[in-house]
CSV table of C-alpha atoms and ligand atoms in Angstrom, one decimal:
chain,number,residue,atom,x,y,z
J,6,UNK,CA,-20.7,-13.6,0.2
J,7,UNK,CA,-22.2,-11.0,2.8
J,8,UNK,CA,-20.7,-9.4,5.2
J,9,UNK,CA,-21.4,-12.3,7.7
J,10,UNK,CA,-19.7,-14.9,5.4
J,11,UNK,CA,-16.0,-12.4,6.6
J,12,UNK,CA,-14.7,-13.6,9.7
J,13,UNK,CA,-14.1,-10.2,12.0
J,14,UNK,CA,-10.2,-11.0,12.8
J,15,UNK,CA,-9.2,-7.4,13.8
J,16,UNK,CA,-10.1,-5.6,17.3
J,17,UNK,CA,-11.4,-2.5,16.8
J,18,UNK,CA,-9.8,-0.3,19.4
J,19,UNK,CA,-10.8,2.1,22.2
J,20,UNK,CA,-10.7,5.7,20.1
J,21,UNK,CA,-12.2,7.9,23.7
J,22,UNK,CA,-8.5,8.6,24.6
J,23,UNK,CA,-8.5,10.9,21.6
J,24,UNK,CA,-12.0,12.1,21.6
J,25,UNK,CA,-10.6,15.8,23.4
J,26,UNK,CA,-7.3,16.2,20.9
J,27,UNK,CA,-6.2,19.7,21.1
J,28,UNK,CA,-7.4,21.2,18.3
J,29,UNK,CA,-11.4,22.1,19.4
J,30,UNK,CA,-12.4,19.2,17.1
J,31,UNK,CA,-13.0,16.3,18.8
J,32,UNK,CA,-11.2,13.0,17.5
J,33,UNK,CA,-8.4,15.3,15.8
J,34,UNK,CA,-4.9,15.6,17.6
J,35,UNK,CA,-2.0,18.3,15.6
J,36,UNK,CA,1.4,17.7,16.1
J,37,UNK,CA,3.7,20.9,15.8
J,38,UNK,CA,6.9,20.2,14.6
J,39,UNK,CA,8.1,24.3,14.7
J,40,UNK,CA,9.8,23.4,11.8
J,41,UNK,CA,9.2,24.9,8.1
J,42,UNK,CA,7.1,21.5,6.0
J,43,UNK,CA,3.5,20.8,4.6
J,44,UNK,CA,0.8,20.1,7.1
J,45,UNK,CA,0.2,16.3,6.5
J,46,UNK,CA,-2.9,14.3,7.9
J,47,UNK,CA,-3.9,10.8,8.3
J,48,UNK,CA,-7.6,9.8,8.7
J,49,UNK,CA,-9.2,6.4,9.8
J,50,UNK,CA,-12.4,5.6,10.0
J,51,UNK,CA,-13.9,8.0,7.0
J,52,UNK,CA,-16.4,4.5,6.9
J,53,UNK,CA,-17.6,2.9,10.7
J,54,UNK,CA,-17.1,-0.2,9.7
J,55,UNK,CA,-13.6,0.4,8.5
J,56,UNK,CA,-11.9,-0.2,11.7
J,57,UNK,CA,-8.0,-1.0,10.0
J,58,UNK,CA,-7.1,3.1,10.1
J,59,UNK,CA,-7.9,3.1,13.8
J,60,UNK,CA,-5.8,0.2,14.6
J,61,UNK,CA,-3.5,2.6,12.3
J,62,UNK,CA,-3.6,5.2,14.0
J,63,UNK,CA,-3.9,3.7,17.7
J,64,UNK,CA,-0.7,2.4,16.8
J,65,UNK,CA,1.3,5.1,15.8
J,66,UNK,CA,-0.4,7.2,18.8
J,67,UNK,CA,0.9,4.8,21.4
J,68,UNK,CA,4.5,4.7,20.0
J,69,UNK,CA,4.7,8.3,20.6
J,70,UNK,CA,4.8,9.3,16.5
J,71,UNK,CA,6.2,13.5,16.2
J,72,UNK,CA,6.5,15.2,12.9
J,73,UNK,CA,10.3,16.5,12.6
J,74,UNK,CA,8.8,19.2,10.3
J,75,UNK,CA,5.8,20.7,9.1
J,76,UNK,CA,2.5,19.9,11.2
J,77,UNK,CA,0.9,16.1,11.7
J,78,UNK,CA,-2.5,15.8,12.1
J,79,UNK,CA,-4.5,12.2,12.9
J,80,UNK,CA,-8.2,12.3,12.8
J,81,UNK,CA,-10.6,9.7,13.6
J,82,UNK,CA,-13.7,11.2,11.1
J,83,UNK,CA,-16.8,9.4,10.9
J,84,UNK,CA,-16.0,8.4,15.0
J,85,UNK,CA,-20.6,8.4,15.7
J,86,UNK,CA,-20.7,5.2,13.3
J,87,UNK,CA,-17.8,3.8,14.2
J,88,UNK,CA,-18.8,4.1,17.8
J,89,UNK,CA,-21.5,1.3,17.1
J,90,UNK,CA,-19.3,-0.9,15.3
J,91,UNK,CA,-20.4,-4.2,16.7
J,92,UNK,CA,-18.5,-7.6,15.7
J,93,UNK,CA,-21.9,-9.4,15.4
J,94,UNK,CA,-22.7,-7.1,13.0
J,95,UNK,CA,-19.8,-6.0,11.1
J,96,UNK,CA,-21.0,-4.2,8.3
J,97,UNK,CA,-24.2,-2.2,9.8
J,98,UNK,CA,-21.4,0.9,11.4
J,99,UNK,CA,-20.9,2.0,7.6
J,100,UNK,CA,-22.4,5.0,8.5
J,101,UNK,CA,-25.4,7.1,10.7
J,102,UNK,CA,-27.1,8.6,8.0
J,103,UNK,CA,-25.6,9.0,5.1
J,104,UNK,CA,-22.0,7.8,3.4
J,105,UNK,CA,-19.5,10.1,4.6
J,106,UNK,CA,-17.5,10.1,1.2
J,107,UNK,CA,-20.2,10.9,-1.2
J,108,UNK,CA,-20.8,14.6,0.7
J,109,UNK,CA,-17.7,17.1,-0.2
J,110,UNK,CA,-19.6,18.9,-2.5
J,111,UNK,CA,-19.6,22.7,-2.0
J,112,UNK,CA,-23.8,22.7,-2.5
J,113,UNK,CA,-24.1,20.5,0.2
J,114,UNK,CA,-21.6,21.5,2.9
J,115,UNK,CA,-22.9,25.3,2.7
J,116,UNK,CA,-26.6,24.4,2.7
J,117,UNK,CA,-29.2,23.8,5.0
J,118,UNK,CA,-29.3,19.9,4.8
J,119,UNK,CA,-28.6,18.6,8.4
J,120,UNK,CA,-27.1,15.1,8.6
J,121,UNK,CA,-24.8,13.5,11.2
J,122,UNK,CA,-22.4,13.3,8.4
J,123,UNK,CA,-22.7,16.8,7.4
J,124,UNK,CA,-22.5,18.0,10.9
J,125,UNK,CA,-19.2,16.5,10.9
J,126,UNK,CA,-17.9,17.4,7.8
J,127,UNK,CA,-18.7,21.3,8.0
J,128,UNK,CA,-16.9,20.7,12.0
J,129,UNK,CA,-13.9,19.4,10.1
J,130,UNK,CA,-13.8,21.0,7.0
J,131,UNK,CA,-11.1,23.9,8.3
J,132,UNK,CA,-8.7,21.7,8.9
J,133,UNK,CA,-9.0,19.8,5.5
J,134,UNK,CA,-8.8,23.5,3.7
J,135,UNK,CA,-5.9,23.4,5.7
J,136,UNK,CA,-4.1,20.2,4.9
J,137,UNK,CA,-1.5,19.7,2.3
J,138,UNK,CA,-0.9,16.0,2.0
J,139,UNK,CA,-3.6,13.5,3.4
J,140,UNK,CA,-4.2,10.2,3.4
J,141,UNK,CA,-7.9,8.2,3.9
J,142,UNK,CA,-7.3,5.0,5.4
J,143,UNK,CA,-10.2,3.0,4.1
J,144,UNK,CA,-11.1,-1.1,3.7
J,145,UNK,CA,-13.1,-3.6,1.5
J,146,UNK,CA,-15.7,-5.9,1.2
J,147,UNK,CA,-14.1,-8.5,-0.8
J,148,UNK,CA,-10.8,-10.3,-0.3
J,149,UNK,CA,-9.2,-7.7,-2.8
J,150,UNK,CA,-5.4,-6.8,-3.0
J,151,UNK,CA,-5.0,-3.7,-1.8
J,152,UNK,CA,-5.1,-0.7,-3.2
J,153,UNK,CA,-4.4,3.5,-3.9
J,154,UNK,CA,-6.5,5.8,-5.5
J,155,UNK,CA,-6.3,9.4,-6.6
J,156,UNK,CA,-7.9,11.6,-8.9
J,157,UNK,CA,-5.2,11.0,-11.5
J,158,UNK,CA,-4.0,14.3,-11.3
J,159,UNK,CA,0.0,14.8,-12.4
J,160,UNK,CA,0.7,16.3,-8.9
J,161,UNK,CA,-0.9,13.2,-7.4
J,162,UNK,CA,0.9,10.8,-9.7
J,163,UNK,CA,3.7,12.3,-8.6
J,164,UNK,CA,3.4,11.9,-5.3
J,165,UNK,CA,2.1,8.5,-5.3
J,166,UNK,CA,4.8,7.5,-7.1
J,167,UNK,CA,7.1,8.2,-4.1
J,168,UNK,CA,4.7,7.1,-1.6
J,169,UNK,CA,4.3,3.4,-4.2
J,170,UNK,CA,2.6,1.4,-1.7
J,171,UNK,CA,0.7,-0.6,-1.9
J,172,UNK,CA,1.6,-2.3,-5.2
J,173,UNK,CA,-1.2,-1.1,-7.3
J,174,UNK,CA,-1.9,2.7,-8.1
J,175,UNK,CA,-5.4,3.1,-9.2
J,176,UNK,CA,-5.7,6.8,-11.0
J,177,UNK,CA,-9.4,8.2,-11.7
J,178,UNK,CA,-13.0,8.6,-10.4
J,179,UNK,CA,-15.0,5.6,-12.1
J,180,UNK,CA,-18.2,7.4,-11.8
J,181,UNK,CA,-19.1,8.1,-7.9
J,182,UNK,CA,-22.4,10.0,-7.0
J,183,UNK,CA,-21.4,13.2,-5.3
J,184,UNK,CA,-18.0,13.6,-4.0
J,185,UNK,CA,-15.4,11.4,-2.5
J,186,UNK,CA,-13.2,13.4,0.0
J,187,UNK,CA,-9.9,13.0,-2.2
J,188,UNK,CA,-12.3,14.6,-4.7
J,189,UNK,CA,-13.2,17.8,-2.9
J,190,UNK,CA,-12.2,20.8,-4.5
J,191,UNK,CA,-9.0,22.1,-2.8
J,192,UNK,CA,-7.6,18.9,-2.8
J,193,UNK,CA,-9.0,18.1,-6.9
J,194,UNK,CA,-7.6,21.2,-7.7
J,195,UNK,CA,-4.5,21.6,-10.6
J,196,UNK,CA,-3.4,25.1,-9.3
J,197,UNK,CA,-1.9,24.3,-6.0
J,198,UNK,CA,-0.3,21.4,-4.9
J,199,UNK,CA,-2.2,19.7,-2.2
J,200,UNK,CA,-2.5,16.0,-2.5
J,201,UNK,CA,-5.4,13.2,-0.7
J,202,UNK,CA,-5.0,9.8,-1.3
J,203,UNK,CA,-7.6,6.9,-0.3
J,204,UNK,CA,-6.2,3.8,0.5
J,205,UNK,CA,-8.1,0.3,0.3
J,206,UNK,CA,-6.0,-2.1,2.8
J,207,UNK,CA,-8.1,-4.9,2.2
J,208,UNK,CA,-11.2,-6.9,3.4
J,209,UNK,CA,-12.6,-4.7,6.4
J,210,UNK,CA,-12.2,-7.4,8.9
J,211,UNK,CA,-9.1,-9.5,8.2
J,212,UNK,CA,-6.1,-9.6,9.7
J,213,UNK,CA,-3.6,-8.6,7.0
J,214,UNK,CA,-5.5,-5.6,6.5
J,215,UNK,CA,-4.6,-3.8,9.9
J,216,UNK,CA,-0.8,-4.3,9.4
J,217,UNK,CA,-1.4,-2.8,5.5
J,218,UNK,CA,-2.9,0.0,6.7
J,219,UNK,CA,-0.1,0.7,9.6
J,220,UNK,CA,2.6,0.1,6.4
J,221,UNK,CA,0.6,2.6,4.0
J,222,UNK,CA,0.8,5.2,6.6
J,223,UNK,CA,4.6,4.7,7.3
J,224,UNK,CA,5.4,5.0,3.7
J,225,UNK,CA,2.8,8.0,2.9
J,226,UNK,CA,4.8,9.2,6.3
J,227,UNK,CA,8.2,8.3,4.7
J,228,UNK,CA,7.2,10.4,1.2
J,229,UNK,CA,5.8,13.5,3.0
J,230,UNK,CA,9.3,13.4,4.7
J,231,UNK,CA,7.5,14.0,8.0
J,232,UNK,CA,8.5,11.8,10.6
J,233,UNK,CA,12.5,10.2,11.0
J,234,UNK,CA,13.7,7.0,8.7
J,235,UNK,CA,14.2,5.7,11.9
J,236,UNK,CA,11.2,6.1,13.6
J,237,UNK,CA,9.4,4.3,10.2
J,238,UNK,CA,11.8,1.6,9.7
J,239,UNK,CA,11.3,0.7,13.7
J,240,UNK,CA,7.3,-0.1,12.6
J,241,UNK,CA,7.2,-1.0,9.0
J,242,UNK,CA,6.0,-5.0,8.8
J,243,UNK,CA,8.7,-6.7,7.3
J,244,UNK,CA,6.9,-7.6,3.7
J,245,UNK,CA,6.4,-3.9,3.3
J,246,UNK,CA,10.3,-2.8,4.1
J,247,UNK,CA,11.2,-2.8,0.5
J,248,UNK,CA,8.3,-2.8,-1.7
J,249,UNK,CA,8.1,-3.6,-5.9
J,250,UNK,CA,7.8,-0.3,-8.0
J,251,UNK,CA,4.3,-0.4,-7.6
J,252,UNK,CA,1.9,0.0,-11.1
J,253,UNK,CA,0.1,2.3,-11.8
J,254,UNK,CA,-3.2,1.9,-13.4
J,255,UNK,CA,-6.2,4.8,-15.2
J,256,UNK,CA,-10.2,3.8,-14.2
J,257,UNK,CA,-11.9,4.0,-17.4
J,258,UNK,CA,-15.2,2.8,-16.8
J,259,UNK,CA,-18.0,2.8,-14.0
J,260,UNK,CA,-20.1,0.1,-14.3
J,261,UNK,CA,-23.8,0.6,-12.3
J,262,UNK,CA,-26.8,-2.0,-12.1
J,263,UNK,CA,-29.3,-1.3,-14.1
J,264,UNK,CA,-31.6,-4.2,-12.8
J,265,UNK,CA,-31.9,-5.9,-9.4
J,266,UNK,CA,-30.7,-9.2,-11.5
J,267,UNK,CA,-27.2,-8.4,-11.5
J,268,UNK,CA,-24.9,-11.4,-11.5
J,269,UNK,CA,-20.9,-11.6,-12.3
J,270,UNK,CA,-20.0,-14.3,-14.1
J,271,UNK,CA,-17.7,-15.3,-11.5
J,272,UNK,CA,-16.7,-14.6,-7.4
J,273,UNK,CA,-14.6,-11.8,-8.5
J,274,UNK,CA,-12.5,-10.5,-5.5
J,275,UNK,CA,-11.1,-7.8,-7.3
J,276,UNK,CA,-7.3,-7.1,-9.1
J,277,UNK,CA,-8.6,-9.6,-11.9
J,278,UNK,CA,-7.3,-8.8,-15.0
J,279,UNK,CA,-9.2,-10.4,-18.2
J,280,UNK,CA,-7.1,-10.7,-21.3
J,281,UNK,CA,-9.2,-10.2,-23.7
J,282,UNK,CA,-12.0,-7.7,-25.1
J,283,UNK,CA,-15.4,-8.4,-25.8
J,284,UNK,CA,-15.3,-11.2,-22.5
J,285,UNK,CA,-18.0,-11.1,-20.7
J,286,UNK,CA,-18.4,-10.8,-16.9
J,287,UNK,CA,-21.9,-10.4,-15.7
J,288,UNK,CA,-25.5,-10.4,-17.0
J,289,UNK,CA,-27.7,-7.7,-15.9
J,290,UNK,CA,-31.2,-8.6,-16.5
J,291,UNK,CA,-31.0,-9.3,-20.1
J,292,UNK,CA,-27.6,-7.4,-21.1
J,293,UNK,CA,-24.3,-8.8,-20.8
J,294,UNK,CA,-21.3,-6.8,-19.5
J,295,UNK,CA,-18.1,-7.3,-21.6
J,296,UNK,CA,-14.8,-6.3,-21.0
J,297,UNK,CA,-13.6,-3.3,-23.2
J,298,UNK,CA,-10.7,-3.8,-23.8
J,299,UNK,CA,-7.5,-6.2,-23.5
J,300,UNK,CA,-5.7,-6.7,-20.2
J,301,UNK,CA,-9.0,-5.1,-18.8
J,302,UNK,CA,-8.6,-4.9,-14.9
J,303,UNK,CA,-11.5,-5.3,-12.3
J,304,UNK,CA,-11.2,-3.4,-9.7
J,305,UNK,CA,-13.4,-3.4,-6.2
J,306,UNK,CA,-16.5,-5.7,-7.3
J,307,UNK,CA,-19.3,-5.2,-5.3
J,308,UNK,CA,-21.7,-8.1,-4.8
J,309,UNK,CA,-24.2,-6.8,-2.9
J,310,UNK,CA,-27.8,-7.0,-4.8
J,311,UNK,CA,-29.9,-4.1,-6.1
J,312,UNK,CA,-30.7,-1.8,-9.1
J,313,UNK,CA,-28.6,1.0,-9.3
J,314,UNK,CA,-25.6,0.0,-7.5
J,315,UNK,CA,-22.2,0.7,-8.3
J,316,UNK,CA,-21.1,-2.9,-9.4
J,317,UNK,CA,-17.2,-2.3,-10.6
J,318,UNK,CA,-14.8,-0.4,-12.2
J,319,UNK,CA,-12.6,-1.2,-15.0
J,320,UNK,CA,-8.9,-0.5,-15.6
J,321,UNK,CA,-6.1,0.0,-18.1
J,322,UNK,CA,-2.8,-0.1,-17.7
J,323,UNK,CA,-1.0,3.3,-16.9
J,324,UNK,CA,1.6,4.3,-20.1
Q,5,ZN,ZN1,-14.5,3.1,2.8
C-alpha cells in the first residue's frame, strides 16, 4: 500500500495561534508553574506529515492545560513541512529538506551545513538542552499497534514503566543513520537523568491515532506528575483510563535493503510476532531474511521500495 491507499481521517488543525508562544521561538509556548519540578515538553509534528501530536497538542491548548509544578513546554517542531501538509497528498509534508530526526548529531548542528531542518534544530536546541522529560509525538505508515521507544537506557525503562502506555515498550536503536532526537546526547546520556521518549500512535492518517496520541500525552503528563489527576482523568479516552501493564520489548536487529527487489513475505503491519527461528520473511534479491530467533517480533515494516532502505526491526522479549 502507498500512502494514497490510507484514507486521511484526521483534520490537521490550524497551528498560527501558536506561531508567537512566549518563549522567542516560534511554535514553542512554556508554562511556569513557580513551583520546584522537572521541565517537561511535549512535541508534535517532529515529521509534517505526522499531524496526530498537533491534534495533541491543539487539544490540550484549548482546554487550558497548566503545569502544577515544574515548567511545561509544547512545541510544534518541524511547523515549515507541516505547514504544506495537504490531504491530497498526505505523505509529501514528511519534511522540507531533510528528515528532521536523523540530524541531532553534535557534527552537524555546530557546522556549517544549512538546511531548513538544521535551521530549526540549532533555533530549538536551548530549550531541549534544557528539558528534563520529553515526549515526541510521532505516527506510522502502516496500520501498526502503537508504540514507545527509548534508547533502552535503565533511567528510561524506568520511566516508561510509569508512563506504560501504550501497551508495547520498544527499548533500543535498530540501526538509524544519524541521530534520532531521543538519541541526542543530553538526553542518551547515563549521568543525568533526563528522559525523551518517541511515541508511534498509529497510521498517520487514521482516526484512532489522534485520540492515542492525546492518551500518550496524559499519561506521559500523569508520570511526570505535572499537571492535576483531575485535569487528566477529565480528557483521557475511555479505553486508555486503565491500561494493561504494558510489555516491554529490546530491538535486536536492523534490517536494511540491500537490493531494490525487496519483498516481505507477507502485508506485515507491524507488532507480528513469528514463533519460530530460521522463518523466513522477505526475499531481497536473491537472499532470504529469516527470523533469528523464537517469538521474534516485527516491528514498523516499511514497504516502500528501494535499495538501502530501512525495511524492519526485530524484537525480543524484555526479561
Ligand atoms: Zn515520525
Amino acid at each position: 500500500m502507498s500512502d494514497q491507499d490510507y484514507p486521511v481521517e484526521l483534520t490537521a488543525p490550524d497551528i498560527e495561534p501558536y506561531r508567537e508562544g512566549n518563549t522567542g521561538v516560534e511554535f514553542v509556548t512554556t508554562y511556569d508553574s513557580g513551583a520546584p519540578g522537572p521541565h517537561v515538553m511535549i512535541n508534535a509534528v517532529t515529521h509534517g506529515n505526522e499531524i496526530c501530536g498537533a491534534i495533541a497538542l491543539d487539544t490540550l491548548f484549548k482546554a487550558g492545560l497548566r503545569p502544577e509544578r515544574g515548567k511545561l513546554s509544547l512545541g510544534f517542531v518541524n511547523h515549515m513541512a507541516y505547514a504544506r501538509f495537504d490531504p491530497a497528498d498526505p505523505g509529501a509534508s514528511r519534511f522540507v529538506d531533510e528528515d528532521f530526526n536523523r540530524v541531532w548529531v553534535e557534527d552537524r548542528l555546530d557546522g556549517p551545513e544549512d538546511t531548513a531542518e538544521l535551521r530549526r534544530a540549532r533555533e530549538l536546541r536551548p530549550i531541549f538542552d534544557s528539558v528534563d522529560l520529553l515526549l515526541d509525538i510521532h505516527s506510522m505508515g502502516t496500520y501498526s499497534k502503537a508504540l514507545m521507544i527509548n534508547n533502552g537506557l535503565e533511567k528510561e525503562r524506568a520511566f516508561v514503566r510509569e508512563v506504560n502506555f501504550p501497551a508495547y515498550i520498544m527499548c533500543g536503536p535498530g540501526h538509524v543513520v544519524g541521530k534520532r532526537l531521543i538519541e541526542y546526547t543530553p538526553f542518551n546520556d547515563t549521568a543525568n537523568n533526563k528522559v525523551a521518549l518517541l511515541v508511534e500512535c498509529g497510521q498517520h492518517w487514521a482516526a484512532a491515532t489522534g485520540t492515542a496520541a492525546l492518551d500518550t500525552a496524559l499519561h506521559f503528563l500523569r508520570a511526570a506528575e505535572t499537571v492535576s489527576s483531575a485535569f487528566i482523568d477529565a480528557h483521557l479516552s475511555e479505553a486508555a483510563r486503565t491500561p494493561p501493564k504494558a510489555v516491554m520489548w529490546d530491538v535486536t536487529d536492523g534490517i536494511t535493503s540491500a537490493t531494490d527487489d525487496f519483498r516481505f513475505v507477507e502485508p506485515y503491519i507491524g507488532m507480528e510476532v513469528i514463533a519460530k527461528a530460521g522463518t523466513v520473511i522477505a526475499h531481497d534479491g536473491g537472499a532470504e531474511i529469516v527470523t533469528p530467533y523464537d517469538d521474534c517480533l516485527l516491528m514498523m515494516p516499511n514497504h516502500r521500495p528501494g535499495a538501502n532502505v530501512r525495511k524492519l526491526r526485530l524484537c525480543r522479549r524484555s526479561a
